[in-house]
Amino acid sequence: MQYIYGPVPSRRLGFSLGVDLVPLKVCTLDCIYCQVGRTTRKTLERHEYVPTQAVLTELEQNLKSSGRIDYITFSGSGEPTLHAKIGEMIHRLKQMTDIPVAVITNGTLLYREDVQHDLMEAEVILPSLDAASEQSFWKINRPHRQLDIRNIITGMEQFRRKYKGQIWLEIMLLKNVNDNLAELQKLKEAVARIQPDKVHLNTAVRPPGSPSTQIKVEALTQQELEKIRLQFGDKCEIIVSFQAAEQQAYDTDVEAAILALTARRPVTIEDMANSLSRHRDEILKYVTSLLSEGRLLKRQHDKHHFYTNAEANATKRSL
């Protein structure tokens, strides 16, 4: 599968079948905390970045063979609303299955009427809003030069009035960047305007794909997040790593294959994806889990990130 990955366990969406609509990494932003890495093409232009029919064919094939799927989720390696035919894909997907559709978006294009129209048939939209001031927006999200945070917030507000589904707004909080009283007050005012069904607080517990040399990306503590959660009211929750009683979507064979590959030599996400014939975003889920468990190590060389098996690395050092 080239465009479909999973189902994989998701913190907010249960077992999610992912749909990747843009190449790595085409986006409207270049967020300092992004785990996928630096944006290679920063743009506001909507195109058919990947062939619509090929995506639909893969979806149809996958739906016949996959097990439990709670959501079909448009997300992936960049900003999915940049794909000019995302609306057509959602519409045609509705003719294939009753599984609800979610779209994970940075929300920057929700001011556009064509994007608003394209997302109307999805059950859940999960936009992000990490800043409500222009200064913090540029510091955290490093946007395309034509984007303005005021227009983005207004766009989300307009979309809320038209859209009948669920909106779950995510706020990524970074220590000493957007967790101060002034910025939080502006974020609360923006949330009051947008009126999402849920507010999800997140923080950068894992290192970004390409660390910023200017701003330290540091996570807030659980206690700090809890204090902020209380300020946003009952609709707000802290999102944590997904835990499920049955982890049938987590393939231990894939995990074992990743550990075997990284025991031989340092490899990139792309190396693993190619070797295992899996989508890079699916591999990234496993790698993120293994890193958090201390079973993989990550290092950077010539702007690329390489991963090694921690146990094998320790054994080699002891010899």
C-alpha positions as CSV (number, residue, x, y, z in Angstrom):
1,M,0.0,0.0,0.0
2,Q,1.4,3.4,-1.0
3,Y,-1.2,5.8,0.4
4,I,-3.0,3.7,3.1
5,Y,-1.5,2.6,6.4
6,G,-2.7,0.8,9.5
7,P,-5.0,0.3,11.2
8,V,-2.8,1.8,13.9
9,P,-3.7,2.7,17.5
10,S,-4.4,6.4,17.8
11,R,-4.6,8.4,21.1
12,R,-7.9,10.0,20.1
13,L,-9.4,7.9,17.4
14,G,-9.0,4.3,18.6
15,F,-7.9,2.0,15.7
16,S,-7.4,4.3,12.8
17,L,-6.9,3.5,9.1
18,G,-4.6,6.3,7.9
19,V,-4.8,8.0,4.5
20,D,-1.8,10.0,3.3
21,L,-2.7,12.6,0.6
22,V,0.5,14.6,0.1
23,P,4.1,13.8,-0.3
24,L,6.6,14.2,2.5
25,K,6.6,16.9,3.6
26,V,4.2,19.3,1.8
27,C,2.6,21.6,4.3
28,T,1.5,25.2,5.0
29,L,3.6,25.3,8.2
30,D,7.0,24.2,9.4
31,C,6.3,23.6,13.1
32,I,9.3,23.4,15.5
33,Y,7.9,20.3,17.2
34,C,6.9,18.3,14.2
35,Q,8.0,14.6,14.5
36,V,7.9,14.1,10.7
37,G,10.7,16.7,10.2
38,R,11.2,19.9,8.4
39,T,8.8,21.0,5.7
40,T,10.3,20.5,2.2
41,R,7.7,22.4,0.3
42,K,5.8,25.2,2.1
43,T,2.8,26.1,0.1
44,L,-0.9,27.2,0.0
45,E,-1.5,25.7,-3.4
46,R,-4.1,22.9,-3.6
47,H,-3.4,20.2,-6.1
48,E,-4.1,16.6,-6.7
49,Y,-0.7,15.7,-5.1
50,V,-1.4,12.0,-5.3
51,P,-3.8,10.3,-7.7
52,T,-7.3,10.2,-6.3
53,Q,-8.4,6.9,-7.9
54,A,-5.3,5.2,-6.7
55,V,-6.1,6.2,-3.1
56,L,-9.7,5.0,-3.5
57,T,-8.6,1.7,-4.9
58,E,-6.3,1.1,-2.0
59,L,-9.0,2.1,0.4
60,E,-11.5,-0.4,-1.2
61,Q,-8.9,-3.2,-1.1
62,N,-7.9,-2.4,2.5
63,L,-11.5,-2.3,3.8
64,K,-12.1,-5.8,2.5
65,S,-9.2,-7.3,4.5
66,S,-8.7,-5.1,7.6
67,G,-9.9,-6.0,11.1
68,R,-11.3,-3.5,13.5
69,I,-11.3,0.1,12.2
70,D,-12.8,2.9,14.4
71,Y,-12.1,5.7,12.0
72,I,-10.7,6.3,8.5
73,T,-8.3,9.2,9.1
74,F,-7.0,11.7,6.5
75,S,-3.6,12.9,7.9
76,G,-0.2,11.7,7.0
77,S,3.1,13.3,5.9
78,G,1.9,16.9,5.4
79,E,-1.3,19.0,5.3
80,P,-4.2,16.8,3.9
81,T,-6.4,19.8,3.0
82,L,-3.8,20.8,0.4
83,H,-5.1,17.9,-1.8
84,A,-7.7,19.5,-4.1
85,K,-9.9,16.4,-4.2
86,I,-10.1,15.4,-0.6
87,G,-13.8,16.3,-0.7
88,E,-14.4,13.9,-3.6
89,M,-12.5,11.2,-1.8
90,I,-14.6,11.6,1.4
91,H,-17.8,11.6,-0.6
92,R,-16.9,8.4,-2.5
93,L,-15.6,6.8,0.7
94,K,-19.1,7.3,2.1
95,Q,-20.4,5.1,-0.7
96,M,-18.0,2.3,0.3
97,T,-18.4,2.1,4.1
98,D,-20.2,3.3,7.2
99,I,-16.9,3.8,9.1
100,P,-16.7,7.4,10.2
101,V,-14.2,9.7,8.6
102,A,-11.8,12.0,10.5
103,V,-9.5,14.7,9.2
104,I,-6.4,15.8,11.1
105,T,-5.5,19.2,9.9
106,N,-3.4,22.2,11.0
107,G,-6.5,24.3,10.3
108,T,-4.7,26.9,8.3
109,L,-6.9,26.6,5.2
110,L,-10.3,26.5,7.0
111,Y,-10.9,30.1,6.0
112,R,-11.2,28.9,2.4
113,E,-14.8,28.2,1.2
114,D,-13.6,25.3,-1.0
115,V,-11.8,23.6,1.9
116,Q,-14.9,24.1,4.2
117,H,-17.1,22.5,1.5
118,D,-14.7,19.6,1.0
119,L,-14.8,18.7,4.7
120,M,-18.6,18.8,5.3
121,E,-19.1,15.0,5.0
122,A,-16.5,14.0,7.5
123,E,-17.7,13.1,11.0
124,V,-14.8,14.6,12.9
125,I,-12.4,17.4,12.1
126,L,-9.3,17.7,14.3
127,P,-7.6,21.1,13.7
128,S,-4.7,22.6,15.6
129,L,-4.3,26.0,17.2
130,D,-1.0,26.4,19.0
131,A,-1.0,30.2,19.2
132,A,-3.4,33.1,19.1
133,S,-0.9,35.9,18.6
134,E,1.1,36.6,15.5
135,Q,4.4,36.5,17.3
136,S,3.9,33.1,18.8
137,F,2.4,31.8,15.6
138,W,5.6,32.6,13.7
139,K,7.8,31.3,16.5
140,I,6.1,27.9,16.9
141,N,4.5,27.2,13.5
142,R,6.8,29.0,11.1
143,P,4.0,29.5,8.6
144,H,3.8,30.3,4.9
145,R,4.4,34.0,4.5
146,Q,0.8,34.7,3.4
147,L,-0.8,33.1,6.4
148,D,-2.2,35.3,9.2
149,I,-3.3,33.9,12.6
150,R,-6.3,36.2,12.8
151,N,-7.7,35.0,9.4
152,I,-7.1,31.4,10.6
153,I,-9.0,31.8,13.8
154,T,-11.8,33.6,11.9
155,G,-11.8,30.8,9.4
156,M,-12.3,28.2,12.1
157,E,-15.1,30.3,13.6
158,Q,-16.8,30.4,10.2
159,F,-16.4,26.7,9.6
160,R,-17.9,26.0,13.0
161,R,-21.1,27.8,12.1
162,K,-21.5,25.7,8.9
163,Y,-20.2,22.3,10.0
164,K,-22.5,19.9,11.7
165,G,-20.0,17.3,12.8
166,Q,-17.5,17.2,15.7
167,I,-14.6,19.6,16.0
168,W,-11.8,18.5,18.4
169,L,-9.3,21.3,18.7
170,E,-5.7,20.4,19.7
171,I,-3.4,22.9,21.4
172,M,0.3,21.9,21.5
173,L,1.9,23.6,24.6
174,L,5.6,24.2,24.8
175,K,7.4,25.2,27.9
176,N,8.4,28.9,28.0
177,V,7.0,29.4,24.5
178,N,3.2,29.5,24.6
179,D,2.4,28.6,28.2
180,N,2.5,32.1,29.6
181,L,-0.6,33.8,31.0
182,A,-0.9,36.3,28.1
183,E,-0.7,33.7,25.4
184,L,-3.1,31.3,27.3
185,Q,-5.6,34.1,27.7
186,K,-5.5,34.8,23.9
187,L,-5.9,31.0,23.2
188,K,-8.9,30.9,25.6
189,E,-10.5,33.8,23.7
190,A,-9.9,32.1,20.4
191,V,-11.4,28.8,21.7
192,A,-14.5,30.8,22.9
193,R,-15.0,32.1,19.4
194,I,-14.4,28.7,17.6
195,Q,-16.5,26.7,20.1
196,P,-15.1,23.3,19.4
197,D,-16.8,20.2,20.9
198,K,-13.5,19.3,22.6
199,V,-10.2,20.9,23.4
200,H,-7.2,18.6,23.5
201,L,-4.1,19.8,25.3
202,N,-0.8,18.2,24.1
203,T,2.8,18.8,24.8
204,A,6.1,17.8,23.1
205,V,7.0,14.6,25.0
206,R,9.1,13.3,22.1
207,P,11.9,15.1,20.3
208,P,11.0,16.8,17.0
209,G,12.2,15.3,13.6
210,S,14.5,18.3,13.0
211,P,15.3,20.1,16.2
212,S,15.3,23.9,16.0
213,T,18.6,25.6,16.7
214,Q,16.9,28.7,18.0
215,I,14.0,27.6,20.3
216,K,14.2,24.7,22.8
217,V,11.3,22.3,22.4
218,E,10.5,21.3,25.9
219,A,7.4,19.5,27.3
220,L,5.2,20.7,30.2
221,T,4.8,18.5,33.2
222,Q,1.5,16.6,33.9
223,Q,0.9,19.0,36.8
224,E,1.4,22.1,34.6
225,L,-0.9,20.7,31.9
226,E,-3.6,20.0,34.6
227,K,-3.5,23.6,35.8
228,I,-4.0,24.8,32.3
229,R,-6.7,22.3,31.6
230,L,-8.8,23.7,34.4
231,Q,-8.6,27.2,32.8
232,F,-10.2,25.9,29.6
233,G,-13.2,24.3,31.3
234,D,-15.1,21.0,31.1
235,K,-14.6,20.5,27.3
236,C,-10.8,20.3,27.8
237,E,-8.8,17.2,28.3
238,I,-5.2,16.2,28.3
239,I,-4.4,13.7,25.6
240,V,-2.0,10.9,26.5
241,S,-0.5,7.9,24.7
242,F,-3.2,5.6,23.5
243,Q,-3.8,2.5,25.7
244,A,-6.1,-0.3,24.7
245,A,-7.1,-3.6,26.3
246,E,-6.5,-5.4,23.0
247,Q,-3.7,-4.2,20.8
248,Q,-4.5,-6.2,17.7
249,A,-3.5,-3.3,15.5
250,Y,0.0,-3.3,16.9
251,D,1.8,-6.0,14.8
252,T,4.6,-7.6,16.9
253,D,6.0,-9.0,13.7
254,V,6.6,-5.5,12.4
255,E,8.1,-4.5,15.7
256,A,10.5,-7.5,15.7
257,A,11.4,-6.7,12.1
258,I,12.3,-3.1,13.0
259,L,14.4,-4.3,15.9
260,A,16.2,-6.8,13.6
261,L,16.9,-4.2,11.0
262,T,18.3,-1.7,13.5
263,A,20.4,-4.3,15.1
264,R,22.4,-4.7,11.9
265,R,23.2,-1.1,11.1
266,P,21.7,2.4,11.6
267,V,18.7,3.0,9.4
268,T,16.2,5.8,8.6
269,I,12.4,5.7,8.7
270,E,12.5,5.5,4.9
271,D,14.9,2.5,5.0
272,M,12.6,0.6,7.3
273,A,9.5,1.5,5.2
274,N,11.1,0.3,2.0
275,S,12.5,-2.9,3.6
276,L,9.2,-3.9,5.2
277,S,6.9,-2.7,2.4
278,R,5.0,-0.5,4.9
279,H,4.0,3.2,4.8
280,R,6.5,5.5,6.5
281,D,3.7,6.9,8.8
282,E,2.9,3.4,10.0
283,I,6.6,2.7,10.6
284,L,6.8,6.0,12.5
285,K,4.1,4.8,15.0
286,Y,6.2,1.7,15.8
287,V,9.5,3.7,16.0
288,T,7.9,6.3,18.3
289,S,6.7,3.6,20.7
290,L,10.1,1.8,20.7
291,L,11.9,5.1,21.3
292,S,9.7,5.8,24.3
293,E,10.4,2.3,25.7
294,G,14.2,2.9,25.3
295,R,14.5,0.0,22.8
296,L,15.7,2.2,19.9
297,L,18.2,5.0,19.8
298,K,18.1,8.0,17.5
299,R,21.0,10.1,16.1
300,Q,21.4,12.7,13.4
301,H,23.9,12.7,10.6
302,D,24.0,15.1,7.6
303,K,20.4,16.2,8.4
304,H,19.1,12.6,8.4
305,H,17.9,10.7,11.4
306,F,19.2,7.2,12.0
307,Y,17.8,4.6,14.4
308,T,19.7,1.8,16.1
309,N,18.7,-1.1,18.3
310,A,19.6,0.0,21.9
311,E,20.3,-3.6,23.1
312,A,22.5,-4.4,20.1
313,N,24.3,-1.1,20.5
314,A,25.1,-1.8,24.1
315,T,26.4,-5.3,23.3
316,K,28.7,-3.9,20.6
317,R,30.1,-1.3,23.1
318,S,30.8,-4.0,25.7
319,L,32.8,-6.2,23.3
